mmCIF file of C-alpha atoms in Angstrom:
data_model
loop_
_atom_site.group_PDB
_atom_site.id
_atom_site.type_symbol
_atom_site.label_atom_id
_atom_site.label_comp_id
_atom_site.label_asym_id
_atom_site.label_seq_id
_atom_site.Cartn_x
_atom_site.Cartn_y
_atom_site.Cartn_z
ATOM 1 C CA MET F 1 -13.330 3.457 16.949
ATOM 2 C CA ASN F 2 -13.514 3.627 13.173
ATOM 3 C CA ARG F 3 -11.106 2.111 10.580
ATOM 4 C CA VAL F 4 -9.139 5.325 10.107
ATOM 5 C CA GLU F 5 -8.620 5.859 13.825
ATOM 6 C CA GLU F 6 -7.576 2.189 14.251
ATOM 7 C CA ASN F 7 -5.054 2.527 11.373
ATOM 8 C CA LEU F 8 -3.713 5.801 12.731
ATOM 9 C CA ASN F 9 -3.311 4.259 16.186
ATOM 10 C CA ARG F 10 -1.401 1.326 14.653
ATOM 11 C CA ILE F 11 0.947 3.749 12.833
ATOM 12 C CA GLU F 12 1.533 5.867 15.924
ATOM 13 C CA LYS F 13 2.138 2.790 18.121
ATOM 14 C CA ALA F 14 4.581 1.375 15.578
ATOM 15 C CA CYS F 15 6.410 4.678 15.532
ATOM 16 C CA MET F 16 6.650 4.696 19.350
ATOM 17 C CA VAL F 17 7.926 1.067 19.406
ATOM 18 C CA LYS F 18 10.541 1.966 16.789
ATOM 19 C CA GLY F 19 11.554 5.109 18.695
ATOM 20 C CA LEU F 20 10.419 7.522 15.970
ATOM 21 C CA ARG F 21 9.459 10.975 17.098
ATOM 22 C CA MET F 22 5.945 11.933 15.972
ATOM 23 C CA THR F 23 6.020 15.534 14.896
ATOM 24 C CA GLU F 24 2.766 17.230 13.957
ATOM 25 C CA GLN F 25 3.674 16.984 10.257
ATOM 26 C CA ARG F 26 4.461 13.250 10.583
ATOM 27 C CA ARG F 27 1.150 12.817 12.396
ATOM 28 C CA ILE F 28 -0.664 14.496 9.509
ATOM 29 C CA ILE F 29 1.094 12.302 6.942
ATOM 30 C CA ALA F 30 0.339 9.217 9.073
ATOM 31 C CA ARG F 31 -3.369 10.210 9.102
ATOM 32 C CA VAL F 32 -3.332 10.639 5.334
ATOM 33 C CA VAL F 33 -1.867 7.133 4.962
ATOM 34 C CA ALA F 34 -4.380 5.766 7.461
ATOM 35 C CA GLU F 35 -7.280 7.264 5.485
ATOM 36 C CA ALA F 36 -6.046 6.017 2.117
ATOM 37 C CA TYR F 37 -7.965 3.284 0.310
ATOM 38 C CA ASP F 38 -6.201 3.694 -2.988
ATOM 39 C CA HIS F 39 -2.464 3.055 -2.649
ATOM 40 C CA PRO F 40 -1.388 6.698 -3.250
ATOM 41 C CA ASP F 41 2.034 7.706 -4.439
ATOM 42 C CA ALA F 42 4.113 10.329 -2.628
ATOM 43 C CA GLU F 43 2.782 13.159 -4.775
ATOM 44 C CA GLU F 44 -0.794 12.234 -3.939
ATOM 45 C CA LEU F 45 0.085 11.903 -0.241
ATOM 46 C CA TYR F 46 1.608 15.391 -0.477
ATOM 47 C CA ARG F 47 -1.580 16.801 -2.090
ATOM 48 C CA ARG F 48 -3.708 15.326 0.666
ATOM 49 C CA ALA F 49 -1.354 16.448 3.439
ATOM 50 C CA ILE F 50 -1.162 20.083 2.293
ATOM 51 C CA ALA F 51 -4.940 20.202 2.299
ATOM 52 C CA VAL F 52 -4.593 19.738 6.061
ATOM 53 C CA ASP F 53 -1.415 21.767 6.571
ATOM 54 C CA PRO F 54 -0.149 23.938 3.659
ATOM 55 C CA HIS F 55 3.246 24.255 5.371
ATOM 56 C CA ILE F 56 4.171 20.613 4.777
ATOM 57 C CA SER F 57 6.835 20.352 2.059
ATOM 58 C CA ILE F 58 7.107 17.648 -0.564
ATOM 59 C CA ALA F 59 10.570 16.862 0.904
ATOM 60 C CA THR F 60 8.946 16.236 4.328
ATOM 61 C CA VAL F 61 6.452 13.814 2.724
ATOM 62 C CA TYR F 62 9.238 11.926 0.917
ATOM 63 C CA ARG F 63 11.393 11.729 4.080
ATOM 64 C CA THR F 64 8.445 10.594 6.191
ATOM 65 C CA VAL F 65 7.362 7.947 3.644
ATOM 66 C CA LYS F 66 10.943 6.624 3.560
ATOM 67 C CA LEU F 67 11.129 6.640 7.359
ATOM 68 C CA PHE F 68 7.798 4.800 7.630
ATOM 69 C CA GLU F 69 8.815 2.310 4.946
ATOM 70 C CA ASP F 70 12.236 1.593 6.594
ATOM 71 C CA ALA F 71 10.453 1.107 9.932
ATOM 72 C CA GLY F 72 8.060 -1.419 8.388
ATOM 73 C CA ILE F 73 4.991 0.756 8.970
ATOM 74 C CA ILE F 74 4.039 1.155 5.329
ATOM 75 C CA GLU F 75 4.682 -0.976 2.295
ATOM 76 C CA ARG F 76 5.965 0.205 -1.073
ATOM 77 C CA HIS F 77 4.504 -1.165 -4.289
ATOM 78 C CA ASP F 78 5.720 -0.652 -7.832
ATOM 79 C CA PHE F 79 2.717 -1.396 -10.067
ATOM 80 C CA ARG F 80 4.554 -0.941 -13.441
ATOM 81 C CA GLU F 81 3.751 2.780 -13.567
ATOM 82 C CA GLY F 82 7.166 4.198 -12.839
ATOM 83 C CA ARG F 83 6.085 5.505 -9.502
ATOM 84 C CA ALA F 84 6.025 3.926 -6.062
ATOM 85 C CA ARG F 85 2.681 3.619 -4.374
ATOM 86 C CA TYR F 86 2.110 3.004 -0.656
ATOM 87 C CA GLU F 87 -0.192 1.296 1.765
ATOM 88 C CA GLN F 88 -0.112 0.772 5.508
ATOM 89 C CA ILE F 89 1.197 -2.672 6.416
ATOM 90 C CA PRO F 90 -2.084 -4.666 6.470
ATOM 91 C CA ASP F 91 -3.375 -6.679 9.396
ATOM 92 C CA THR F 92 -4.029 -9.633 7.119
ATOM 93 C CA HIS F 93 -2.388 -10.776 3.899
ATOM 94 C CA HIS F 94 -3.934 -9.733 0.647
ATOM 95 C CA ASP F 95 -2.946 -9.601 -3.038
ATOM 96 C CA HIS F 96 -3.493 -6.993 -5.684
ATOM 97 C CA LEU F 97 -5.153 -6.766 -9.071
ATOM 98 C CA ILE F 98 -4.188 -3.669 -11.026
ATOM 99 C CA ASN F 99 -6.556 -2.300 -13.709
ATOM 100 C CA LEU F 100 -4.163 -1.345 -16.542
ATOM 101 C CA ARG F 101 -6.726 1.107 -18.019
ATOM 102 C CA THR F 102 -7.454 3.127 -14.930
ATOM 103 C CA GLY F 103 -4.576 2.315 -12.529
ATOM 104 C CA ALA F 104 -7.114 1.290 -9.879
ATOM 105 C CA VAL F 105 -5.782 -1.262 -7.389
ATOM 106 C CA VAL F 106 -8.180 -3.934 -6.172
ATOM 107 C CA GLU F 107 -7.209 -5.855 -3.091
ATOM 108 C CA PHE F 108 -8.295 -9.468 -2.806
ATOM 109 C CA GLN F 109 -7.700 -12.587 -0.793
ATOM 110 C CA SER F 110 -8.027 -16.139 -2.052
ATOM 111 C CA ASP F 111 -7.473 -19.229 0.051
ATOM 112 C CA GLU F 112 -7.222 -21.302 -3.123
ATOM 113 C CA ILE F 113 -4.352 -19.165 -4.506
ATOM 114 C CA GLU F 114 -2.610 -19.329 -1.114
ATOM 115 C CA ARG F 115 -2.836 -23.106 -1.110
ATOM 116 C CA LEU F 116 -1.602 -23.361 -4.726
ATOM 117 C CA GLN F 117 1.425 -21.170 -4.021
ATOM 118 C CA ALA F 118 2.404 -23.266 -1.024
ATOM 119 C CA GLU F 119 1.923 -26.439 -2.983
ATOM 120 C CA ILE F 120 4.097 -25.188 -5.886
ATOM 121 C CA ALA F 121 6.868 -24.182 -3.480
ATOM 122 C CA ARG F 122 6.655 -27.621 -1.792
ATOM 123 C CA ARG F 123 6.805 -29.471 -5.094
ATOM 124 C CA LEU F 124 9.908 -27.509 -6.002
ATOM 125 C CA GLY F 125 11.488 -28.363 -2.648
ATOM 126 C CA TYR F 126 10.739 -25.187 -0.699
ATOM 127 C CA ARG F 127 8.668 -23.969 2.173
ATOM 128 C CA LEU F 128 6.881 -20.718 1.272
ATOM 129 C CA VAL F 129 7.601 -18.013 3.860
ATOM 130 C CA ASP F 130 6.298 -14.910 2.064
ATOM 131 C CA HIS F 131 5.062 -13.757 -1.297
ATOM 132 C CA ARG F 132 3.595 -10.875 -3.164
ATOM 133 C CA LEU F 133 1.097 -11.447 -5.980
ATOM 134 C CA GLU F 134 0.131 -8.727 -8.395
ATOM 135 C CA LEU F 135 -2.259 -9.416 -11.236
ATOM 136 C CA TYR F 136 -2.379 -6.929 -14.166
ATOM 137 C CA ALA F 137 -5.649 -6.920 -16.005
ATOM 138 C CA VAL F 138 -8.079 -5.060 -18.219
ATOM 139 C CA PRO F 139 -11.875 -5.142 -17.759
ATOM 140 C CA LEU F 140 -13.645 -7.964 -19.572
ATOM 141 C CA ASP F 141 -15.797 -5.394 -21.435
ATOM 142 C CA ASP F 142 -12.739 -3.428 -22.609
ATOM 143 C CA GLU F 143 -13.354 -2.596 -26.291
ATOM 144 C CA LYS F 144 -9.633 -2.370 -27.043
ATOM 145 C CA VAL F 145 -9.256 -6.055 -26.199
ATOM 146 C CA LYS F 146 -12.270 -7.268 -28.250
ATOM 147 C CA ARG F 147 -11.226 -7.798 -31.848
#
C-alpha cells in the first residue's frame, strides 16, 4: 500500500471512529488531503477536488475541511499569509520552516530542538505537553537580503 492509500485509510478510519458519514464528495476531499504534500488552503483543495468531480462546491469543501478539523483528522495552520492551510494529522511530530519568498512549507524534525524546548519548559517550572514550531525564513542566497 502506498503513502496516499495509507493516508486515505487513516482519514476514513478516523471518520468511522468519529461517526462521520463518508459521502462520495467527502471521500474525494479526503483523497485530495491524503495526496497533498504542500499544506494546501481550502481554495487549492477545491481546485484539486473539482478536477476529480466538477460537481463539488466550494461550500462543500469548506464544510468538509471544518468537519475534518473539528474531528481531529486534519490540522489547520496559519503561516502569516492570511489564509489557513491544512495537513493531515501526522503520524509523527514535525515542525515547519516557511519560505517567505515562495510560501513553500518545509517539514523537519530535530531531536536537538525537541530536547531544548523540554529543557526550557523545565527550567521555567513546566512540563512540556505539546508545541508547534514555525520558522519563517528566506533563502541564504536571497539577493534582497544581501546588502
